[in-house]
Short mmCIF file of C-alpha atoms in Angstrom, two decimals:
data_model
loop_
_atom_site.label_atom_id
_atom_site.label_comp_id
_atom_site.label_asym_id
_atom_site.label_seq_id
_atom_site.Cartn_x
_atom_site.Cartn_y
_atom_site.Cartn_z
CA UNK A 1 0.03 0.02 0.20
CA UNK A 2 1.83 3.14 -1.10
CA UNK A 3 -0.08 5.19 1.56
CA UNK A 4 1.88 8.28 1.82
CA UNK A 5 0.97 8.86 5.56
CA UNK A 6 1.32 6.43 8.05
CA UNK A 7 -0.37 6.32 11.62
CA UNK A 8 -0.21 4.25 14.21
CA UNK A 9 -1.95 5.04 17.36
CA UNK A 10 0.09 3.48 20.77
CA UNK A 11 -0.63 3.09 24.44
CA UNK A 12 2.28 4.20 26.69
CA UNK A 13 1.95 1.81 30.07
CA UNK A 14 3.72 2.37 33.38
CA UNK A 15 6.26 -0.21 32.60
CA UNK A 16 7.88 1.76 29.84
CA UNK A 17 7.87 5.16 31.49
CA UNK A 18 10.72 6.96 33.14
CA UNK A 19 11.38 8.63 36.16
CA UNK A 20 9.02 11.22 35.22
CA UNK A 21 6.34 9.26 34.35
CA UNK A 22 6.54 9.88 30.53
CA UNK A 23 7.78 8.52 27.50
CA UNK A 24 11.64 8.90 27.43
CA UNK A 25 13.51 10.56 24.99
CA UNK A 26 15.16 7.52 23.39
CA UNK A 27 12.20 5.44 23.61
CA UNK A 28 9.95 8.00 21.88
CA UNK A 29 12.84 8.34 19.12
CA UNK A 30 12.34 4.44 18.94
CA UNK A 31 8.73 4.51 18.73
CA UNK A 32 9.57 7.05 16.06
CA UNK A 33 11.83 4.78 13.98
CA UNK A 34 9.85 1.76 14.28
CA UNK A 35 7.10 3.80 12.88
CA UNK A 36 9.62 4.63 10.08
CA UNK A 37 10.49 1.42 9.75
CA UNK A 38 6.87 -0.08 9.34
CA UNK A 39 6.29 2.59 7.12
CA UNK A 40 9.18 1.74 4.78
CA UNK A 41 8.38 -1.92 5.02
CA UNK A 42 4.83 -1.35 3.26
CA UNK A 43 6.27 0.92 0.59
CA UNK A 44 8.52 -1.98 -0.21
CA UNK A 45 11.69 -0.80 0.37
CA UNK A 46 12.42 -1.83 3.89
CA UNK A 47 15.40 -3.39 5.56
CA UNK A 48 14.67 -6.94 4.04
CA UNK A 49 14.40 -5.46 0.41
CA UNK A 50 17.66 -3.30 1.16
CA UNK A 51 19.07 -6.16 2.15
CA UNK A 52 18.60 -7.98 -1.30
CA UNK A 53 20.96 -5.37 -2.64
CA UNK A 54 23.44 -5.46 -0.08
CA UNK A 55 22.21 -2.09 1.60
CA UNK A 56 20.52 -1.09 5.04
CA UNK A 57 18.74 2.45 6.05
CA UNK A 58 20.93 4.02 8.58
CA UNK A 59 19.50 7.49 10.69
CA UNK A 60 21.87 9.99 9.87
CA UNK A 61 20.13 13.33 11.76
CA UNK A 62 17.02 13.71 13.58
CA UNK A 63 15.24 17.05 15.36
CA UNK A 64 12.71 17.49 17.56
CA UNK A 65 10.34 19.71 19.17
CA UNK A 66 8.27 18.58 21.75
CA UNK A 67 5.46 20.73 23.61
CA UNK A 68 4.73 18.01 26.14
CA UNK A 69 5.78 14.32 26.14
CA UNK A 70 3.44 11.48 25.99
CA UNK A 71 2.26 10.69 29.93
CA UNK A 72 1.59 7.15 31.49
CA UNK A 73 -1.18 5.05 30.76
CA UNK A 74 -2.28 7.36 28.11
CA UNK A 75 -2.64 7.20 24.29
CA UNK A 76 -0.87 8.64 21.25
CA UNK A 77 -0.46 9.03 17.70
CA UNK A 78 2.48 9.30 15.60
CA UNK A 79 2.02 10.14 11.86
CA UNK A 80 4.60 9.85 9.56
CA UNK A 81 5.72 10.52 6.02
CA UNK A 82 8.33 11.19 3.51
CA UNK A 83 8.82 14.98 2.98
CA UNK A 84 11.91 14.90 0.43
CA UNK A 85 13.63 12.29 -1.58
CA UNK A 86 17.13 13.30 -3.16
CA UNK A 87 20.32 11.60 -4.55
CA UNK A 88 21.96 11.63 -1.34
CA UNK A 89 19.41 11.33 1.50
CA UNK A 90 15.73 10.57 2.26
CA UNK A 91 13.90 13.14 4.58
CA UNK A 92 10.80 12.19 6.79
CA UNK A 93 9.03 13.88 9.17
CA UNK A 94 6.23 12.92 12.02
CA UNK A 95 3.68 14.47 14.29
CA UNK A 96 3.10 12.64 17.60
CA UNK A 97 -0.33 14.10 19.08
CA UNK A 98 -2.35 13.08 22.02
CA UNK A 99 -5.47 10.91 22.27
CA UNK A 100 -7.62 13.30 21.25
CA UNK A 101 -5.04 14.44 18.66
CA UNK A 102 -3.80 17.68 20.22
CA UNK A 103 -0.17 18.09 18.83
CA UNK A 104 2.47 17.10 21.34
CA UNK A 105 5.50 17.75 19.01
CA UNK A 106 7.56 17.05 15.61
CA UNK A 107 9.92 15.45 14.30
CA UNK A 108 12.22 15.77 11.14
CA UNK A 109 14.96 12.91 10.48
CA UNK A 110 16.99 12.16 7.37
CA UNK A 111 17.82 8.81 6.66
CA UNK A 112 20.46 7.16 4.46
CA UNK A 113 20.29 3.93 2.56
CA UNK A 114 24.01 2.46 2.74
CA UNK A 115 26.06 -0.17 0.98
CA UNK A 116 26.44 -2.69 3.65
CA UNK A 117 30.48 -3.45 2.37
CA UNK A 118 31.47 0.46 1.42
CA UNK A 119 29.25 1.85 3.94
CA UNK A 120 29.00 5.08 1.73
CA UNK A 121 25.31 5.98 0.40
CA UNK A 122 24.06 5.51 -3.33
CA UNK A 123 21.55 7.36 -5.32
CA UNK A 124 18.17 7.69 -3.24
CA UNK A 125 16.28 8.83 -5.93
CA UNK A 126 16.74 5.40 -7.38
CA UNK A 127 15.78 3.26 -4.73
CA UNK A 128 12.98 5.49 -3.75
CA UNK A 129 11.57 6.14 -7.16
CA UNK A 130 7.77 4.83 -6.57
CA UNK A 131 7.97 6.54 -3.24
CA UNK A 132 5.15 8.84 -2.18
CA UNK A 133 6.15 12.02 -1.00
CA UNK A 134 3.75 14.02 1.15
CA UNK A 135 3.64 18.09 1.30
CA UNK A 136 2.38 18.61 4.52
CA UNK A 137 3.67 21.19 7.25
CA UNK A 138 6.32 20.05 9.65
CA UNK A 139 6.94 22.98 12.31
CA UNK A 140 10.70 21.63 13.27
CA UNK A 141 13.62 22.69 12.17
CA UNK A 142 16.94 20.89 11.80
CA UNK A 143 18.47 23.64 13.47
CA UNK A 144 21.88 25.13 12.96
CA UNK A 145 24.79 23.14 12.53
CA UNK A 146 26.12 21.53 15.84
CA UNK A 147 29.12 23.18 16.78
CA UNK A 148 32.07 20.88 18.45
CA UNK A 149 32.32 21.29 22.26
CA UNK A 150 35.78 23.15 22.35
CA UNK A 151 35.43 24.13 26.01
CA UNK A 152 33.69 20.42 27.86
CA UNK A 153 32.08 21.31 31.24
CA UNK A 154 31.67 17.49 31.89
CA UNK A 155 33.60 14.44 30.53
CA UNK A 156 32.22 10.84 31.13
CA UNK A 157 33.49 7.83 28.98
CA UNK A 158 31.23 4.78 28.43
CA UNK A 159 31.79 1.21 26.73
CA UNK A 160 29.38 -0.05 24.30
CA UNK A 161 28.68 -4.02 24.81
CA UNK A 162 26.73 -6.57 23.37
CA UNK A 163 22.84 -5.53 24.33
CA UNK A 164 23.93 -1.76 23.12
CA UNK A 165 24.24 -2.92 19.19
CA UNK A 166 21.37 -3.71 16.74
CA UNK A 167 20.92 -6.48 13.88
CA UNK A 168 23.30 -4.34 12.02
CA UNK A 169 25.62 -4.79 14.60
CA UNK A 170 26.00 -1.42 15.23
CA UNK A 171 25.26 0.43 18.34
CA UNK A 172 21.79 1.00 18.28
CA UNK A 173 20.47 5.02 17.54
CA UNK A 174 18.89 5.28 20.91
CA UNK A 175 21.39 3.81 23.17
CA UNK A 176 24.15 6.90 21.67
CA UNK A 177 21.02 9.34 23.42
CA UNK A 178 21.11 7.32 26.47
CA UNK A 179 24.70 8.32 26.83
CA UNK A 180 23.90 11.96 27.00
CA UNK A 181 20.95 12.12 29.11
CA UNK A 182 23.21 10.11 31.74
CA UNK A 183 25.72 12.79 32.08
CA UNK A 184 23.09 14.10 34.52
CA UNK A 185 21.24 13.47 37.45
CA UNK A 186 17.56 12.27 37.78
CA UNK A 187 16.88 15.68 39.75
CA UNK A 188 17.75 17.40 37.15
CA UNK A 189 15.10 16.38 34.30
CA UNK A 190 12.41 16.79 37.00
CA UNK A 191 13.03 20.50 36.80
CA UNK A 192 13.72 20.51 33.18
CA UNK A 193 11.94 19.24 30.44
CA UNK A 194 13.28 18.50 26.99
CA UNK A 195 11.83 21.49 24.40
CA UNK A 196 14.57 20.62 21.66
CA UNK A 197 16.48 18.09 20.60
CA UNK A 198 19.09 18.05 17.62
CA UNK A 199 21.38 14.73 16.70
CA UNK A 200 23.76 14.39 14.01
CA UNK A 201 25.27 10.44 13.58
CA UNK A 202 28.40 11.23 11.97
CA UNK A 203 29.81 7.79 12.52
CA UNK A 204 28.76 4.52 13.37
CA UNK A 205 30.14 3.34 16.95
CA UNK A 206 30.43 0.05 17.30
CA UNK A 207 30.62 -3.05 19.82
CA UNK A 208 33.32 -2.56 22.62
CA UNK A 209 34.16 0.74 21.47
CA UNK A 210 34.92 2.92 24.60
CA UNK A 211 33.40 6.71 23.71
CA UNK A 212 34.16 9.57 25.58
CA UNK A 213 30.95 12.24 26.20
CA UNK A 214 31.82 15.82 26.34
CA UNK A 215 29.13 18.57 27.29
CA UNK A 216 28.89 22.26 27.28
CA UNK A 217 26.41 25.09 27.92
CA UNK A 218 26.22 26.83 24.85
CA UNK A 219 22.76 28.88 25.68
CA UNK A 220 20.47 30.04 28.26
CA UNK A 221 18.78 26.74 28.40
CA UNK A 222 20.94 24.71 25.74
CA UNK A 223 23.33 21.60 26.68
CA UNK A 224 25.64 20.55 23.23
CA UNK A 225 26.87 17.26 23.41
CA UNK A 226 29.75 15.12 21.54
CA UNK A 227 30.77 11.56 21.34
CA UNK A 228 34.14 10.87 20.40
CA UNK A 229 36.16 7.55 19.61
CA UNK A 230 39.59 7.93 19.50
CA UNK A 231 40.21 11.61 19.51
CA UNK A 232 37.92 11.73 16.51
CA UNK A 233 34.11 13.21 17.17
CA UNK A 234 31.12 10.39 16.26
CA UNK A 235 28.07 12.18 17.22
CA UNK A 236 26.79 15.65 17.76
CA UNK A 237 23.81 16.25 20.04
CA UNK A 238 22.15 19.58 21.55
CA UNK A 239 19.33 19.88 23.82
CA UNK A 240 17.26 23.14 24.41
CA UNK A 241 15.61 22.65 28.34
CA UNK A 242 12.30 24.50 29.46
CA UNK B 1 -13.05 -7.50 31.78
CA UNK B 2 -12.33 -9.60 33.56
CA UNK B 3 -11.04 -12.12 30.89
CA UNK B 4 -8.81 -14.83 32.81
CA UNK B 5 -6.79 -15.19 29.45
CA UNK B 6 -4.91 -11.84 27.89
CA UNK B 7 -3.63 -12.16 24.45
CA UNK B 8 -1.65 -9.71 22.21
CA UNK B 9 -0.06 -10.09 18.86
CA UNK B 10 3.05 -8.05 17.85
CA UNK B 11 4.98 -7.49 15.23
CA UNK B 12 9.20 -8.02 15.32
CA UNK B 13 10.55 -5.23 13.20
CA UNK B 14 14.40 -4.78 12.29
CA UNK B 15 14.85 -1.56 14.46
CA UNK B 16 13.98 -4.06 17.70
CA UNK B 17 16.11 -6.83 17.22
CA UNK B 18 19.51 -7.55 18.40
CA UNK B 19 22.67 -8.88 16.80
CA UNK B 20 21.30 -12.23 16.39
CA UNK B 21 18.33 -10.79 14.32
CA UNK B 22 16.14 -11.85 17.12
CA UNK B 23 13.76 -10.35 19.58
CA UNK B 24 16.65 -9.99 22.68
CA UNK B 25 15.85 -11.76 26.48
CA UNK B 26 15.82 -8.40 27.82
CA UNK B 27 13.05 -6.48 25.46
CA UNK B 28 11.19 -10.75 25.30
CA UNK B 29 10.99 -9.96 28.76
CA UNK B 30 9.99 -6.22 28.75
CA UNK B 31 7.16 -7.33 26.64
CA UNK B 32 6.22 -10.06 29.25
CA UNK B 33 6.21 -7.14 31.90
CA UNK B 34 4.12 -4.85 29.62
CA UNK B 35 1.68 -7.82 28.73
CA UNK B 36 0.79 -8.12 32.41
CA UNK B 37 0.79 -4.76 33.16
CA UNK B 38 -1.89 -4.62 30.61
CA UNK B 39 -4.07 -7.14 31.89
CA UNK B 40 -3.47 -5.80 35.20
CA UNK B 41 -4.93 -2.77 34.06
CA UNK B 42 -7.75 -4.60 33.07
CA UNK B 43 -8.47 -6.63 35.91
CA UNK B 44 -8.61 -3.22 37.94
CA UNK B 45 -5.62 -3.55 39.86
CA UNK B 46 -3.09 -1.94 37.73
CA UNK B 47 -0.43 0.18 38.96
CA UNK B 48 -2.65 3.59 39.05
CA UNK B 49 -5.31 1.62 41.29
CA UNK B 50 -2.43 0.61 43.49
CA UNK B 51 -0.89 3.99 43.92
CA UNK B 52 -4.13 5.03 45.20
CA UNK B 53 -3.31 2.39 48.14
CA UNK B 54 0.60 3.43 47.88
CA UNK B 55 1.19 0.74 46.47
CA UNK B 56 3.39 -0.92 43.59
CA UNK B 57 3.83 -4.08 41.45
CA UNK B 58 7.41 -5.53 41.44
CA UNK B 59 8.51 -8.41 39.54
CA UNK B 60 10.24 -10.63 42.01
CA UNK B 61 10.92 -14.11 39.97
CA UNK B 62 11.00 -15.07 36.56
CA UNK B 63 11.66 -18.24 34.49
CA UNK B 64 11.58 -18.56 31.28
CA UNK B 65 12.27 -21.51 28.65
CA UNK B 66 12.16 -20.93 24.91
CA UNK B 67 12.44 -23.25 22.12
CA UNK B 68 12.87 -20.62 19.67
CA UNK B 69 12.80 -16.81 19.87
CA UNK B 70 10.82 -14.93 17.90
CA UNK B 71 12.84 -13.78 14.69
CA UNK B 72 13.06 -10.52 12.39
CA UNK B 73 10.03 -9.23 10.50
CA UNK B 74 7.68 -11.47 12.26
CA UNK B 75 4.42 -11.48 14.38
CA UNK B 76 4.61 -13.39 17.82
CA UNK B 77 1.64 -13.98 20.11
CA UNK B 78 1.62 -13.37 23.93
CA UNK B 79 -0.97 -15.01 26.34
CA UNK B 80 -0.95 -14.38 29.75
CA UNK B 81 -2.85 -15.70 32.88
CA UNK B 82 -2.88 -15.72 36.46
CA UNK B 83 -2.12 -19.45 37.62
CA UNK B 84 -2.06 -18.76 41.33
CA UNK B 85 -2.83 -15.75 44.36
CA UNK B 86 -1.60 -16.69 47.89
CA UNK B 87 -0.92 -14.25 50.93
CA UNK B 88 2.61 -13.70 49.60
CA UNK B 89 2.55 -12.98 45.87
CA UNK B 90 0.84 -13.28 42.52
CA UNK B 91 2.22 -16.01 39.82
CA UNK B 92 1.80 -15.33 36.59
CA UNK B 93 2.07 -17.29 33.49
CA UNK B 94 3.02 -16.66 29.65
CA UNK B 95 2.92 -18.88 26.56
CA UNK B 96 4.97 -16.80 23.76
CA UNK B 97 4.11 -18.52 20.19
CA UNK B 98 4.47 -17.88 16.49
CA UNK B 99 2.22 -16.35 14.18
CA UNK B 100 0.76 -19.83 13.49
CA UNK B 101 0.02 -20.43 17.19
CA UNK B 102 3.48 -23.01 17.01
CA UNK B 103 4.53 -22.68 20.92
CA UNK B 104 7.86 -20.87 21.44
CA UNK B 105 8.78 -20.84 24.93
CA UNK B 106 6.86 -20.03 28.34
CA UNK B 107 7.62 -17.84 31.32
CA UNK B 108 6.44 -18.18 34.90
CA UNK B 109 6.52 -15.35 36.88
CA UNK B 110 5.96 -13.91 40.69
CA UNK B 111 4.70 -10.44 41.49
CA UNK B 112 4.80 -8.83 44.89
CA UNK B 113 2.71 -5.58 45.72
CA UNK B 114 4.76 -3.61 47.77
CA UNK B 115 3.88 -0.68 49.96
CA UNK B 116 5.49 2.06 48.81
CA UNK B 117 7.09 3.57 52.39
CA UNK B 118 7.67 0.18 53.77
CA UNK B 119 8.54 -1.36 50.75
CA UNK B 120 7.01 -4.92 52.10
CA UNK B 121 4.53 -6.91 50.46
CA UNK B 122 1.15 -6.94 51.81
CA UNK B 123 -1.79 -9.45 51.61
CA UNK B 124 -1.99 -10.40 48.36
CA UNK B 125 -5.43 -12.01 48.19
CA UNK B 126 -6.95 -8.99 49.49
CA UNK B 127 -5.57 -7.39 46.93
CA UNK B 128 -6.48 -9.66 44.19
CA UNK B 129 -9.81 -10.91 45.68
CA UNK B 130 -11.83 -10.25 42.28
CA UNK B 131 -9.00 -11.41 39.86
CA UNK B 132 -9.67 -14.98 37.66
CA UNK B 133 -7.27 -17.52 38.06
CA UNK B 134 -6.67 -19.79 35.10
CA UNK B 135 -5.49 -23.31 35.28
CA UNK B 136 -3.48 -23.62 32.21
CA UNK B 137 -0.53 -25.74 31.15
CA UNK B 138 2.76 -23.55 31.42
CA UNK B 139 5.34 -26.62 30.65
CA UNK B 140 8.32 -24.37 32.41
CA UNK B 141 9.76 -24.86 35.63
CA UNK B 142 10.61 -22.33 38.35
CA UNK B 143 13.93 -24.35 38.65
CA UNK B 144 15.64 -24.90 41.40
CA UNK B 145 17.04 -22.08 43.73
CA UNK B 146 19.88 -20.31 42.42
CA UNK B 147 23.41 -20.66 44.30
CA UNK B 148 25.49 -17.80 45.40
CA UNK B 149 28.47 -17.44 43.19
CA UNK B 150 30.93 -18.79 45.18
CA UNK B 151 34.12 -18.58 42.85
CA UNK B 152 33.50 -16.03 40.61
CA UNK B 153 35.12 -16.89 36.75
CA UNK B 154 34.55 -13.39 35.91
CA UNK B 155 33.55 -9.99 37.61
CA UNK B 156 32.81 -6.45 36.04
CA UNK B 157 31.17 -3.70 37.41
CA UNK B 158 28.47 -1.11 36.48
CA UNK B 159 26.79 1.97 37.33
CA UNK B 160 23.30 2.52 36.58
CA UNK B 161 22.25 5.87 35.06
CA UNK B 162 19.38 8.12 34.78
CA UNK B 163 17.93 6.01 31.33
CA UNK B 164 17.98 2.32 33.30
CA UNK B 165 15.66 3.79 36.00
CA UNK B 166 11.44 3.19 35.80
CA UNK B 167 8.90 5.17 36.86
CA UNK B 168 8.99 3.75 40.27
CA UNK B 169 12.80 5.20 40.34
CA UNK B 170 14.05 1.94 40.55
CA UNK B 171 16.67 0.51 37.91
CA UNK B 172 14.25 -1.03 35.27
CA UNK B 173 13.82 -4.92 35.54
CA UNK B 174 14.90 -5.36 32.27
CA UNK B 175 18.35 -3.28 32.52
CA UNK B 176 19.52 -5.94 35.36
CA UNK B 177 19.58 -8.43 32.49
CA UNK B 178 21.33 -6.17 30.41
CA UNK B 179 24.82 -6.05 32.79
CA UNK B 180 24.67 -10.04 33.12
CA UNK B 181 24.17 -10.32 29.17
CA UNK B 182 27.09 -8.30 28.53
CA UNK B 183 29.34 -10.16 30.48
CA UNK B 184 30.15 -12.18 27.28
CA UNK B 185 30.78 -11.22 23.44
CA UNK B 186 28.31 -10.92 20.81
CA UNK B 187 30.01 -14.07 19.40
CA UNK B 188 29.29 -16.22 22.15
CA UNK B 189 25.69 -15.65 21.37
CA UNK B 190 26.36 -16.10 17.55
CA UNK B 191 26.92 -19.75 19.06
CA UNK B 192 24.48 -19.95 21.83
CA UNK B 193 21.20 -19.60 22.07
CA UNK B 194 19.40 -18.91 25.23
CA UNK B 195 17.48 -22.23 26.14
CA UNK B 196 16.27 -21.49 29.88
CA UNK B 197 16.62 -18.03 32.29
CA UNK B 198 15.41 -17.32 35.65
CA UNK B 199 16.19 -14.70 37.90
CA UNK B 200 15.62 -13.93 41.26
CA UNK B 201 15.55 -9.96 42.15
CA UNK B 202 15.85 -9.56 45.70
CA UNK B 203 16.14 -6.17 46.79
CA UNK B 204 16.09 -3.33 44.63
CA UNK B 205 18.86 -1.23 42.83
CA UNK B 206 18.34 2.54 42.60
CA UNK B 207 19.74 5.38 40.61
CA UNK B 208 23.39 5.68 40.77
CA UNK B 209 24.34 2.26 42.53
CA UNK B 210 27.69 0.58 41.62
CA UNK B 211 27.39 -3.06 41.06
CA UNK B 212 29.32 -6.17 40.60
CA UNK B 213 28.57 -8.91 38.83
CA UNK B 214 30.03 -12.39 38.87
CA UNK B 215 30.14 -15.38 37.24
CA UNK B 216 30.40 -18.43 37.23
CA UNK B 217 29.76 -22.27 35.15
CA UNK B 218 27.78 -24.02 37.27
CA UNK B 219 26.76 -26.97 34.78
CA UNK B 220 27.41 -28.27 31.32
CA UNK B 221 25.69 -25.15 29.20
CA UNK B 222 24.75 -23.08 32.47
CA UNK B 223 26.20 -20.22 33.95
CA UNK B 224 25.06 -18.59 37.45
CA UNK B 225 25.11 -14.48 37.84
CA UNK B 226 24.91 -12.54 41.03
CA UNK B 227 24.97 -8.60 40.89
CA UNK B 228 26.11 -7.74 44.05
CA UNK B 229 26.00 -4.12 46.04
CA UNK B 230 28.41 -2.99 48.76
CA UNK B 231 29.04 -6.83 48.93
CA UNK B 232 25.50 -8.12 49.52
CA UNK B 233 23.59 -10.02 46.73
CA UNK B 234 20.82 -7.90 45.03
CA UNK B 235 19.99 -10.31 42.48
CA UNK B 236 20.77 -13.84 40.96
CA UNK B 237 20.82 -15.45 38.05
CA UNK B 238 21.02 -18.42 35.67
CA UNK B 239 20.98 -18.93 31.97
CA UNK B 240 21.26 -22.36 30.20
CA UNK B 241 22.30 -21.90 26.70
CA UNK B 242 21.61 -24.50 24.03
#
């Protein structure tokens, strides 16, 4: 079914919630990725189709703006559509709403189908030649480029283990985000809601990789994060809190 | 609805899979916990009901036997029912089957509703006085008592962070399991499937707790695990591999 707008209704039960009794940022992003995966499967260009061509989908960038996160024991909706296809990437948008259809937030993501051997992208317009594009408002900017962390205010390290890796044998996209959030104490999140989140996956992290996480305040309520491996940045991210 | 048998049909998409392109043990157990949570909500004795009495559900023990784990891009079913209620605990069973209804495995769990202040259980027969019990085969034994690890073959440490804690502000039950699995390399799991898993949660682990994980071979294909905090065991587990 070549439906341009894919909709899914989900329920957030207690056992899925974070300490603030809401959906956590990593779980929300996991749900967005799952929604994208399901829609892409329906469009006939999912992981199983791509693997026949020795390719796989990777998430390259994500920007998310939330007025309110879905909270414990409530239904929420995710709508997703492809907003742009060009030679280099596919842009996919998401609208998150509550059970009554009131908007909670929006996300904009960039995906690349990479070759499993070369780890480089091909021509997306070929792969997606039959995929429908939807012209629909998605009020979230991809934000300005995330700058390097020059004078880190906190430095921590993490080694990724077996449970952090996905079916591609690379660290799951949401596990990167956990390492960023884990740089702060639980009490901070009682006081500060996440308003805007940007992440740029610059290189894949592998099993057993040991990374360093640098953070810096780069605005009144904004923190910039850099995940670095052997001195080279592999991911940059930025969170604006309320 | 006082349905004694709760059924849910789920789909395992690519983005949810582990390195072996199956459901991971922690995610399967998360799905069992979610299924139990949904059924308990339907029975009117869920988390929101219990919180009015300053109580909450905690998972105390789990035993799981799997012939085969659900694999990538397939549907699977979880059926769940209460098999026993006594003063001290509630026993809940699960049957996991593939899309054609062929059994994949079974689980048996023990739950306690604890008081949020005292962290102790009350009389379960009072709380569950209206809950239906189902007499149905669940071919998984709760196993023999998990023995302490006396002569550890591996010792590792882990500190739990913000993303490891749940809405009760304790470490999520599945995060304990990840620390156990992370003691081995990914290649081990390519060669060895999990056949049987037992876990006994002896004490709650809190945010920022630093734990030590001890492992020992205690049978031909069996590893026993102990998670210890400040010298006191907080969780014991055992895995038999194929």
